Amino acid sequence: MEKCLYMPTSAKATARQRKLVAPYDHIKIEKKWQKAWEANKTYQTENPSTGSGRLRRKKMYVLDMFPYPSGAGLHVGHPRGYIGSDVYARMQRMAGFNVLHPMGFDSFGLPAEQYAIQTKKHPGPFTDKLVAQYKKQLEIIGFSYDWGREVATHRPEYYKWTQWIFLKLYDAWYDTKKNKARDIKELIVMFEKSGNKSVAAVTDGTVPLFSAKEWNSFTALDQQNILMHYRLAYEGFAEVNWCEEMGTVLANDEIVDGPNGPVSERGGYPVIKKAMRQWFMRITAYANRLLKDLEPLDWPANIKEIQKNWIGQSEGSEIEFTLQAKAGNPVPELGSFNVFTTRADTLFGVTYVVIAPEHQLVQDLKHVITNWSVVETYIKSVAQKTEQERTMESDPASAKASATQGKTGIQLEGIVAVNPANGEEVPVWIADYVLASYGTGAVMAVPAHDERDFAFAKKYNLPIRTVVKATDNNEHTTAYGTLVHSGEFNGMNSAAAKKAITTFVKGKIVTKYKMRDAIFARQRYWGEPIPLRHEVNGLIVPLKEKALPLTLPNVKSYEPSGNGESPLAGVKSWVKEGYETNTMPGWAGSSWYFLRYMDPTNAKAFASEKAVDYWRDVDMYVGGAEHATGHLLYSRFWHKFLYDMEYVPTKEPFKALRNQGLIGGADGRKMSKRWGNVINPDEVVKLYGADSLRLFEMFLGPFEAHLPWSTEGIIGSRRFIERVWRLSQKIADEKAASHQKGAKILHKTIKKVTEDIQSFSFNTAVSSLMICLNEFEKTSVSANDFKIFLQLLAPFAPHVTEELWTGNTSIHLSGWPKYDPKLIIDDEVTLGVQINGKVRGEVTVAADASNETVEAAALALPRIQEYLEGMTVKKIIVVPKRIINIVIY
RNA sequence: GCCCGAGUGGUGGAAUGGUAGACACGGGGGACUUAAAAUCCCCUGCCCUCAACCGGCGUGUGGGUUCGAGUCCCACCUCGGGCACCA
């Protein structure tokens, strides 16, 4: 803040004022109470294994998304969500709940790693410093956190349990029959007894069938490779963007288009696609449950929608096409392949089929494809493109796509596919617009009814055949193909036709998901080590629980190794032991931290059974909407896994969720150093006080809305608090009795504030407190009513209300006021009087006046009578306590 | 391109289909003061009017439903978010 726009009274009070009113010294008051709360353990939450008392109360877990302790420090936008959840937590605590309201730090991550690379210093001490700084900045805002429960993901005593959960995932598989995760040992027993022929389980379709006898004859390494297709944490290969010159893997947004293909954004070095060894999490096993269990959650609708779209469920059919050699080709029988389609009803419109270039089937057909050399060249050219480029080029909506670009493909000559519905032979193509990773990696092309197929068919002059016609609102399958003759499809809508066709061709109805398994490895130093050892014979050995935590070794260099491996690959002792050199991604530690708060110092378990049984799940979770498809999905996945393994009692971790909006600069731009519009909360707290900051951030606008900061606006909040302060002095001087009018306003305010805090409508809660104070100033207020007012204000302005509180205990443990239903009813109401929907006057009547009385009073108004002069009243609508509308001709 | 969400005074915003603009900022005027700051009181959507009254217009645009629409329905415009060849 460049200049002080507002000078608080405390600093410049005149001698005269000082006599009347003790100055409101926010600095002194806030410091005093923050100390006292800490000393008195006002916000400490008891642990079920040690405590008693409050534990008999109903629990309430109010959680903030813990921050990454960035070196840039906080700006005024950051605490907004924390203030909201703190207001909520404070009210629930006052209302008698046993509230768990903790805070911690997501402290593994890239910025500390960058620091380490630049300074060649260990990121640990640096991170500790940032945590301490960040914590200090939070503390002066006066949150009711139980700091005794603080966690930080980079501390070994914390990540020991992150590693422990990883091992549990590694040692688990997903039983699709029981629809839950199970111990891998149980699967091994099944294999030993009966092979996998009778075991229904998640596989990627590449595990051939084997008998028990065969299983037992496999080598340990073969068995390990098979099990890898079942484990929930598994090793595999993923295509990554590899930059040879930089010796590192790049994210999609670190790549730009160069003249000869993609290049790195920094330096402009060529980037290619390369398959690299990675660890994965089989989140797709939970796709259905993640989708289904979303429904009952009390979450913002848009977050649910985003997750739903991300999971991307679609119902369709798998239909088998057989392959045949073209006439004259000596190979008679080539087997078959499945296509996935959501429009089985268009099966008669298939004019060609397309297989993804990467599909294994294409390689298997090598010997019968007569134009193999060109096909091979094409496959290679596709492989060189990045995912981004491939999309960019063939997406007609993209600005970069030109007329000459677009979908590319090539026909596999020498073979044809047979449409199972009508026995028709259609050409087989491979094309870049078909993804190997979705569905079956092969599609039946119906150019008449699919935009992409249409574009492709146009480009390569493939036939287009219409089989479905739209009639008004319904689609009907038109007469085509052999089925028509039986009349079966005439007049059927497409959904029914789809089912009928699927049955007819003996396809199966299947459910597919867009969501992919999550890569669970980073080639970085500053993350949790993956607790596994690779033996020289290729066997992977998980660490024993006793051996955890596997702590990060010291390294000489924090730079990437240059060959795509993490800096850990350069540590001799580490590699000698065979330890995994990848580390876990940033989302590992944050996927379960809310469980650790339940019992943060437990050395025997991530949390005691007692603690987990008591706290169960998060009742209210507050944080940014940007985590919709990351953290919020991963946490649900891990939680469901822990539920399957009976470590937690609930299916979902976060019962309710609220998103806070961002605070932008006063100029409407994003608050950042770049624009020079950053407002530091420390300075605001110093100048106006934490209470003013808290009050203002809640008053500014709807909690979830993105709002610009206003340097002038906070003055209003400061003024409000000063007026409360002055009123308290006045009350102390007067022996005021109960005031009927004040009491009415107060009880309405109790109702409003209580409901508004519950619904996160903090801005209107503050507004109603302002209205109440305005009324108190106009009339007067009794000492007791003022005390209640302070209680209502306490969650927003905890320091000043504690200072003015005259009770024996802290105001924050003093109880939450209840309103008297009799006092919130008005004796009189004022109604607008409308003529033909336009307001022409108003009447004030008794609240319980009958419609007839109200009508008579309205009609008696002189102005209304003027309007009615010479007109006929058609009808009169009386909405009790709201409005009267007189309809005339 | 597809899927969500939002457009209200000078500003942030309020409003179960029922008197649009609560509350606050800013602005104008006044009181107090030698003066300023702070504080207190009054006014403050736009047009018409010296002013008040009266009246007219007003919630992105155009239609519709309704006694009555910021709110519900349809179309469009603008902005924000999510997805991105998912067959």
Coordinates of C-alpha atoms in Angstrom, one line a residue, chain A residues 498-872:
Chain A
K498 CA -29.2 -49.8 -31.2
K499 CA -30.2 -52.5 -28.8
A500 CA -31.8 -54.6 -31.5
I501 CA -28.8 -54.4 -33.7
T502 CA -26.4 -55.2 -30.9
T503 CA -28.4 -58.3 -30.2
F504 CA -28.7 -59.1 -33.8
V505 CA -25.0 -59.1 -34.4
K506 CA -24.2 -60.6 -31.0
G507 CA -22.3 -57.6 -29.9
K508 CA -22.1 -56.7 -26.2
I509 CA -23.3 -53.6 -24.5
V510 CA -20.2 -52.1 -22.7
T511 CA -19.4 -49.0 -20.7
K512 CA -16.3 -47.0 -21.5
Y513 CA -14.5 -44.2 -19.7
K514 CA -12.4 -41.3 -21.0
M515 CA -10.5 -41.2 -17.8
R516 CA -7.0 -42.8 -17.9
D517 CA -4.9 -44.3 -15.3
A518 CA -2.8 -41.7 -13.5
I519 CA 1.0 -41.6 -13.9
F520 CA 2.4 -41.8 -10.5
A521 CA 6.1 -41.0 -11.0
R522 CA 8.2 -37.9 -11.4
Q523 CA 11.8 -37.7 -12.5
R524 CA 12.5 -35.3 -9.7
Y525 CA 14.3 -35.1 -6.4
W526 CA 11.8 -33.3 -4.1
G527 CA 9.1 -35.8 -3.7
E528 CA 8.4 -39.0 -1.7
P529 CA 10.7 -41.9 -2.6
I530 CA 8.7 -44.9 -4.0
P531 CA 9.5 -47.6 -1.4
L532 CA 10.5 -50.4 -3.8
R533 CA 13.7 -52.1 -4.7
H534 CA 14.6 -53.5 -8.1
E535 CA 16.8 -56.6 -7.8
V536 CA 19.3 -57.5 -10.4
N537 CA 17.2 -60.4 -11.6
G538 CA 14.4 -57.9 -12.4
L539 CA 12.2 -58.7 -9.5
I540 CA 10.6 -55.9 -7.6
V541 CA 10.6 -56.1 -3.9
P542 CA 8.4 -53.8 -1.8
L543 CA 9.9 -52.5 1.4
K544 CA 8.7 -53.9 4.7
E545 CA 6.5 -51.5 6.8
K546 CA 9.3 -51.6 9.4
A547 CA 11.7 -50.1 6.9
L548 CA 9.6 -47.0 6.3
P549 CA 10.1 -44.2 5.9
L550 CA 12.5 -44.6 3.1
T551 CA 14.0 -41.2 3.3
L552 CA 15.5 -39.1 0.6
P553 CA 19.2 -39.4 0.2
N554 CA 21.5 -36.4 -0.1
V555 CA 22.5 -35.8 -3.7
K556 CA 25.3 -33.8 -5.2
S557 CA 23.2 -32.3 -8.0
Y558 CA 19.5 -31.6 -8.1
E559 CA 19.5 -31.2 -11.9
P560 CA 17.7 -33.9 -14.0
S561 CA 20.1 -36.7 -14.8
G562 CA 20.0 -36.0 -18.5
N563 CA 18.8 -39.4 -19.5
G564 CA 15.3 -38.9 -18.3
E565 CA 15.9 -40.3 -14.9
S566 CA 15.6 -38.5 -11.6
P567 CA 18.5 -37.0 -9.7
L568 CA 18.3 -40.1 -7.4
A569 CA 19.7 -42.2 -10.3
G570 CA 23.0 -40.4 -9.7
V571 CA 23.3 -41.5 -6.1
K572 CA 25.5 -44.5 -6.0
S573 CA 24.3 -46.0 -2.7
W574 CA 20.7 -45.6 -3.7
V575 CA 21.2 -47.3 -7.0
K576 CA 23.3 -50.0 -5.5
E577 CA 20.4 -50.9 -3.1
G578 CA 18.2 -51.0 -6.2
Y579 CA 15.9 -48.4 -4.9
E580 CA 13.4 -46.9 -7.3
T581 CA 14.7 -43.6 -8.7
N582 CA 11.4 -42.1 -9.6
T583 CA 9.7 -40.1 -6.9
M584 CA 6.0 -39.7 -6.2
P585 CA 4.0 -36.9 -7.9
G586 CA 2.8 -33.8 -6.0
W587 CA -0.6 -35.3 -5.5
A588 CA 0.5 -38.2 -3.4
G589 CA 0.9 -36.4 -0.1
S590 CA -2.3 -34.4 -0.6
S591 CA -4.5 -37.4 -1.3
W592 CA -4.8 -38.4 2.3
Y593 CA -3.6 -35.6 4.5
F594 CA -7.0 -35.0 6.0
L595 CA -6.8 -38.5 7.6
R596 CA -3.5 -37.6 9.3
Y597 CA -5.0 -34.6 11.0
M598 CA -7.2 -37.0 12.9
D599 CA -4.2 -38.4 14.7
P600 CA -1.1 -36.5 13.5
T601 CA 1.6 -37.8 15.8
N602 CA 0.7 -41.5 15.7
A603 CA 3.8 -43.5 15.0
K604 CA 2.1 -46.9 14.6
A605 CA -0.5 -46.1 12.0
F606 CA -1.5 -43.2 9.7
A607 CA -4.2 -42.6 12.4
S608 CA -5.6 -44.8 15.2
E609 CA -8.7 -46.8 14.5
K610 CA -10.4 -44.9 17.3
A611 CA -9.5 -41.5 15.8
V612 CA -10.7 -42.5 12.4
D613 CA -13.9 -44.0 13.7
Y614 CA -14.6 -40.8 15.6
W615 CA -13.8 -38.2 13.0
R616 CA -14.8 -40.4 10.0
D617 CA -14.8 -37.8 7.2
V618 CA -14.6 -34.2 6.4
D619 CA -18.0 -32.4 7.0
M620 CA -17.0 -29.2 5.3
Y621 CA -14.1 -28.8 2.8
V622 CA -13.2 -25.4 1.5
G623 CA -10.8 -24.6 -1.3
G624 CA -10.2 -23.6 -4.9
A625 CA -12.2 -25.0 -7.8
E626 CA -9.0 -25.6 -9.8
H627 CA -8.6 -29.0 -8.0
A628 CA -11.7 -30.4 -9.6
T629 CA -10.0 -33.0 -11.7
G630 CA -6.8 -33.4 -9.7
H631 CA -6.7 -33.5 -6.0
L632 CA -10.4 -33.9 -5.5
L633 CA -10.5 -37.0 -7.7
Y634 CA -7.3 -38.6 -6.5
S635 CA -8.3 -38.1 -2.9
R636 CA -11.7 -39.8 -3.6
F637 CA -9.8 -42.7 -5.3
W638 CA -7.4 -43.3 -2.4
H639 CA -10.2 -43.0 0.1
K640 CA -12.3 -45.5 -1.7
F641 CA -9.3 -47.8 -1.8
L642 CA -8.7 -47.4 2.0
Y643 CA -12.5 -48.0 2.5
D644 CA -12.2 -51.3 0.5
M645 CA -9.3 -52.4 2.7
E646 CA -11.3 -51.4 5.7
Y647 CA -9.0 -48.7 7.0
V648 CA -11.6 -45.9 6.8
P649 CA -15.3 -46.2 7.6
T650 CA -16.7 -43.9 4.9
K651 CA -16.9 -44.3 1.1
E652 CA -16.3 -40.6 0.5
P653 CA -13.7 -38.3 2.1
F654 CA -15.5 -34.9 1.7
K655 CA -19.2 -34.8 2.5
A656 CA -19.6 -31.1 1.6
L657 CA -17.4 -28.8 -0.5
R658 CA -17.4 -25.1 -1.1
N659 CA -15.2 -23.1 -3.5
Q660 CA -14.0 -19.7 -2.7
G661 CA -13.6 -17.2 -5.5
L662 CA -10.3 -15.5 -6.3
I663 CA -9.6 -12.0 -5.4
G664 CA -8.1 -10.0 -8.2
G665 CA -6.3 -6.7 -8.2
A666 CA -8.2 -3.4 -7.9
D667 CA -7.5 -3.0 -11.6
G668 CA -9.5 -6.1 -12.4
R669 CA -6.4 -8.1 -13.4
K670 CA -5.0 -11.1 -11.7
M671 CA -3.2 -10.2 -8.5
S672 CA 0.5 -10.7 -9.4
K673 CA 3.9 -9.1 -9.1
R674 CA 3.9 -8.6 -12.8
W675 CA 1.0 -6.1 -12.6
G676 CA 2.2 -4.5 -9.4
N677 CA -1.3 -4.9 -7.9
V678 CA -0.4 -7.3 -5.1
I679 CA -1.8 -6.4 -1.7
N680 CA 0.0 -8.0 1.2
P681 CA -2.3 -9.1 4.1
D682 CA 0.4 -8.3 6.7
E683 CA 0.2 -4.7 5.8
V684 CA -3.6 -4.6 5.8
V685 CA -3.6 -6.3 9.2
K686 CA -1.1 -3.8 10.5
L687 CA -3.1 -0.8 9.2
Y688 CA -6.7 -1.9 9.7
G689 CA -6.5 -5.0 11.8
A690 CA -7.1 -8.7 11.2
D691 CA -10.7 -8.3 12.2
S692 CA -11.3 -5.6 9.6
L693 CA -9.6 -7.7 6.9
R694 CA -11.7 -10.8 7.8
L695 CA -14.9 -8.8 7.9
F696 CA -14.2 -7.1 4.7
E697 CA -13.2 -10.3 2.8
M698 CA -16.4 -11.8 3.9
F699 CA -18.5 -8.8 3.0
L700 CA -17.0 -8.1 -0.4
G701 CA -19.3 -10.3 -2.3
P702 CA -20.5 -13.9 -2.6
F703 CA -18.0 -16.4 -1.3
E704 CA -17.6 -18.3 -4.5
A705 CA -17.5 -15.2 -6.8
H706 CA -14.3 -13.8 -8.2
L707 CA -14.0 -10.3 -7.0
P708 CA -11.6 -7.4 -7.3
W709 CA -9.8 -6.1 -4.2
S710 CA -10.8 -2.6 -3.1
T711 CA -8.5 -0.5 -1.1
E712 CA -11.3 1.9 -0.2
G713 CA -13.8 -0.8 0.6
I714 CA -12.0 -2.1 3.7
I715 CA -12.6 1.3 5.3
G716 CA -16.3 0.4 5.7
S717 CA -15.4 -2.7 7.6
R718 CA -13.0 -0.8 9.8
R719 CA -15.7 1.9 10.5
F720 CA -18.2 -0.8 11.4
I721 CA -15.9 -2.3 14.0
E722 CA -15.1 1.1 15.4
R723 CA -18.8 1.8 15.8
V724 CA -19.3 -1.5 17.6
W725 CA -16.4 -0.4 19.8
R726 CA -17.9 3.0 20.6
L727 CA -21.4 1.5 21.2
S728 CA -19.9 -0.8 23.8
Q729 CA -18.5 2.1 25.7
K730 CA -21.9 3.8 25.6
I731 CA -23.6 0.7 26.9
A732 CA -21.1 0.4 29.7
D733 CA -22.1 3.9 30.8
E734 CA -25.8 3.4 30.6
K735 CA -28.1 1.2 32.6
A736 CA -30.2 0.3 29.6
A737 CA -33.2 -2.0 30.0
S738 CA -34.5 -4.4 27.3
H739 CA -35.8 -2.6 24.2
Q740 CA -38.6 -4.2 22.3
K741 CA -37.6 -2.8 19.0
G742 CA -33.9 -3.6 19.3
A743 CA -34.7 -7.1 20.5
K744 CA -36.8 -7.7 17.4
I745 CA -34.1 -6.6 15.0
L746 CA -31.6 -8.7 17.1
H747 CA -33.5 -11.9 16.8
K748 CA -34.1 -11.4 13.1
T749 CA -30.3 -10.9 12.9
I750 CA -29.7 -14.1 14.9
K751 CA -31.8 -16.0 12.4
K752 CA -30.2 -14.4 9.4
V753 CA -26.6 -14.7 10.5
T754 CA -27.1 -18.4 11.6
E755 CA -28.6 -19.4 8.3
D756 CA -26.2 -17.3 6.2
I757 CA -23.1 -18.8 7.8
Q758 CA -24.5 -22.3 7.3
S759 CA -25.1 -21.6 3.6
F760 CA -21.8 -19.7 3.2
S761 CA -23.6 -16.5 2.4
F762 CA -21.2 -14.5 4.5
N763 CA -21.7 -11.3 2.6
T764 CA -25.3 -11.0 3.6
A765 CA -24.6 -12.2 7.1
V766 CA -22.2 -9.2 7.6
S767 CA -24.8 -6.9 5.9
S768 CA -27.4 -8.0 8.4
L769 CA -25.0 -7.3 11.3
M770 CA -24.5 -3.8 9.9
I771 CA -28.3 -3.3 9.7
C772 CA -28.6 -4.5 13.3
L773 CA -25.9 -2.1 14.5
N774 CA -27.5 0.8 12.6
E775 CA -30.7 0.1 14.5
F776 CA -29.0 -0.2 17.8
E777 CA -27.4 3.2 17.3
K778 CA -30.6 4.8 16.3
T779 CA -32.6 3.5 19.2
S780 CA -30.6 1.9 22.0
V781 CA -29.6 -1.5 23.1
S782 CA -29.5 -3.4 26.4
A783 CA -26.2 -4.8 27.7
N784 CA -27.6 -8.3 27.2
D785 CA -28.7 -7.8 23.7
F786 CA -25.3 -6.3 22.9
K787 CA -23.6 -9.4 24.2
I788 CA -25.7 -11.5 21.8
F789 CA -24.7 -9.2 19.0
L790 CA -21.0 -9.7 19.9
Q791 CA -21.5 -13.5 19.7
L792 CA -22.9 -13.2 16.2
L793 CA -20.0 -11.0 15.2
A794 CA -17.4 -13.2 16.9
P795 CA -16.8 -15.7 14.0
F796 CA -16.0 -12.7 11.7
A797 CA -14.1 -10.5 14.1
P798 CA -12.8 -12.8 16.8
H799 CA -10.4 -10.4 18.5
V800 CA -12.5 -7.3 19.1
T801 CA -15.5 -9.3 20.2
E802 CA -13.3 -11.2 22.7
E803 CA -12.0 -7.9 24.0
L804 CA -15.5 -6.5 24.5
W805 CA -16.9 -9.8 25.8
T806 CA -17.8 -9.7 29.5
G807 CA -18.5 -13.4 30.1
N808 CA -16.4 -15.7 32.1
T809 CA -15.1 -17.9 29.4
S810 CA -13.9 -17.0 25.9
I811 CA -16.6 -15.7 23.7
H812 CA -15.6 -18.4 21.2
L813 CA -16.7 -21.1 23.6
S814 CA -19.7 -19.2 24.9
G815 CA -22.5 -20.8 22.9
W816 CA -24.4 -19.7 19.9
P817 CA -27.4 -17.5 20.3
K818 CA -30.9 -18.9 19.5
Y819 CA -33.6 -16.7 18.2
D820 CA -37.0 -16.4 19.8
P821 CA -39.6 -17.3 17.0
K822 CA -42.1 -14.9 18.6
L823 CA -39.7 -12.0 18.2
I824 CA -39.0 -12.4 14.5
I825 CA -42.7 -11.8 13.6
D826 CA -43.6 -8.3 12.6
D827 CA -46.8 -6.7 14.0
E828 CA -47.3 -4.6 11.0
V829 CA -46.4 -5.1 7.3
T830 CA -46.2 -2.7 4.5
L831 CA -47.4 -3.9 1.1
G832 CA -47.0 -2.4 -2.3
V833 CA -50.3 -1.6 -4.1
Q834 CA -50.1 -2.3 -7.8
I835 CA -52.4 -1.5 -10.6
N836 CA -51.9 -3.7 -13.6
G837 CA -48.6 -4.8 -12.1
K838 CA -47.3 -1.2 -11.6
V839 CA -46.7 0.0 -8.1
R840 CA -48.9 3.0 -7.4
G841 CA -48.8 3.2 -3.6
E842 CA -48.4 1.2 -0.4
V843 CA -50.5 0.3 2.6
T844 CA -49.4 -0.6 6.1
V845 CA -51.6 -3.2 7.8
A846 CA -51.5 -5.6 10.8
A847 CA -49.4 -8.6 10.0
D848 CA -52.4 -10.9 10.6
A849 CA -54.9 -8.7 8.6
S850 CA -57.3 -10.7 6.5
N851 CA -57.2 -10.4 2.7
E852 CA -60.5 -8.4 2.8
T853 CA -59.0 -5.9 5.2
V854 CA -55.9 -5.5 3.1
E855 CA -58.0 -5.1 0.0
A856 CA -60.2 -2.5 1.6
A857 CA -57.2 -0.5 2.8
A858 CA -55.7 -0.5 -0.6
L859 CA -58.8 0.5 -2.4
A860 CA -59.3 3.3 0.2
L861 CA -56.0 5.0 -0.9
P862 CA -56.8 8.3 -2.6
R863 CA -54.3 7.7 -5.3
I864 CA -55.6 4.3 -6.1
Q865 CA -59.1 5.7 -6.2
E866 CA -57.9 8.3 -8.8
Y867 CA -56.6 5.5 -10.9
L868 CA -59.8 3.5 -10.6
E869 CA -62.0 6.4 -11.6
G870 CA -64.2 5.2 -14.4
M871 CA -62.5 1.8 -14.6
T872 CA -63.8 -1.6 -13.9

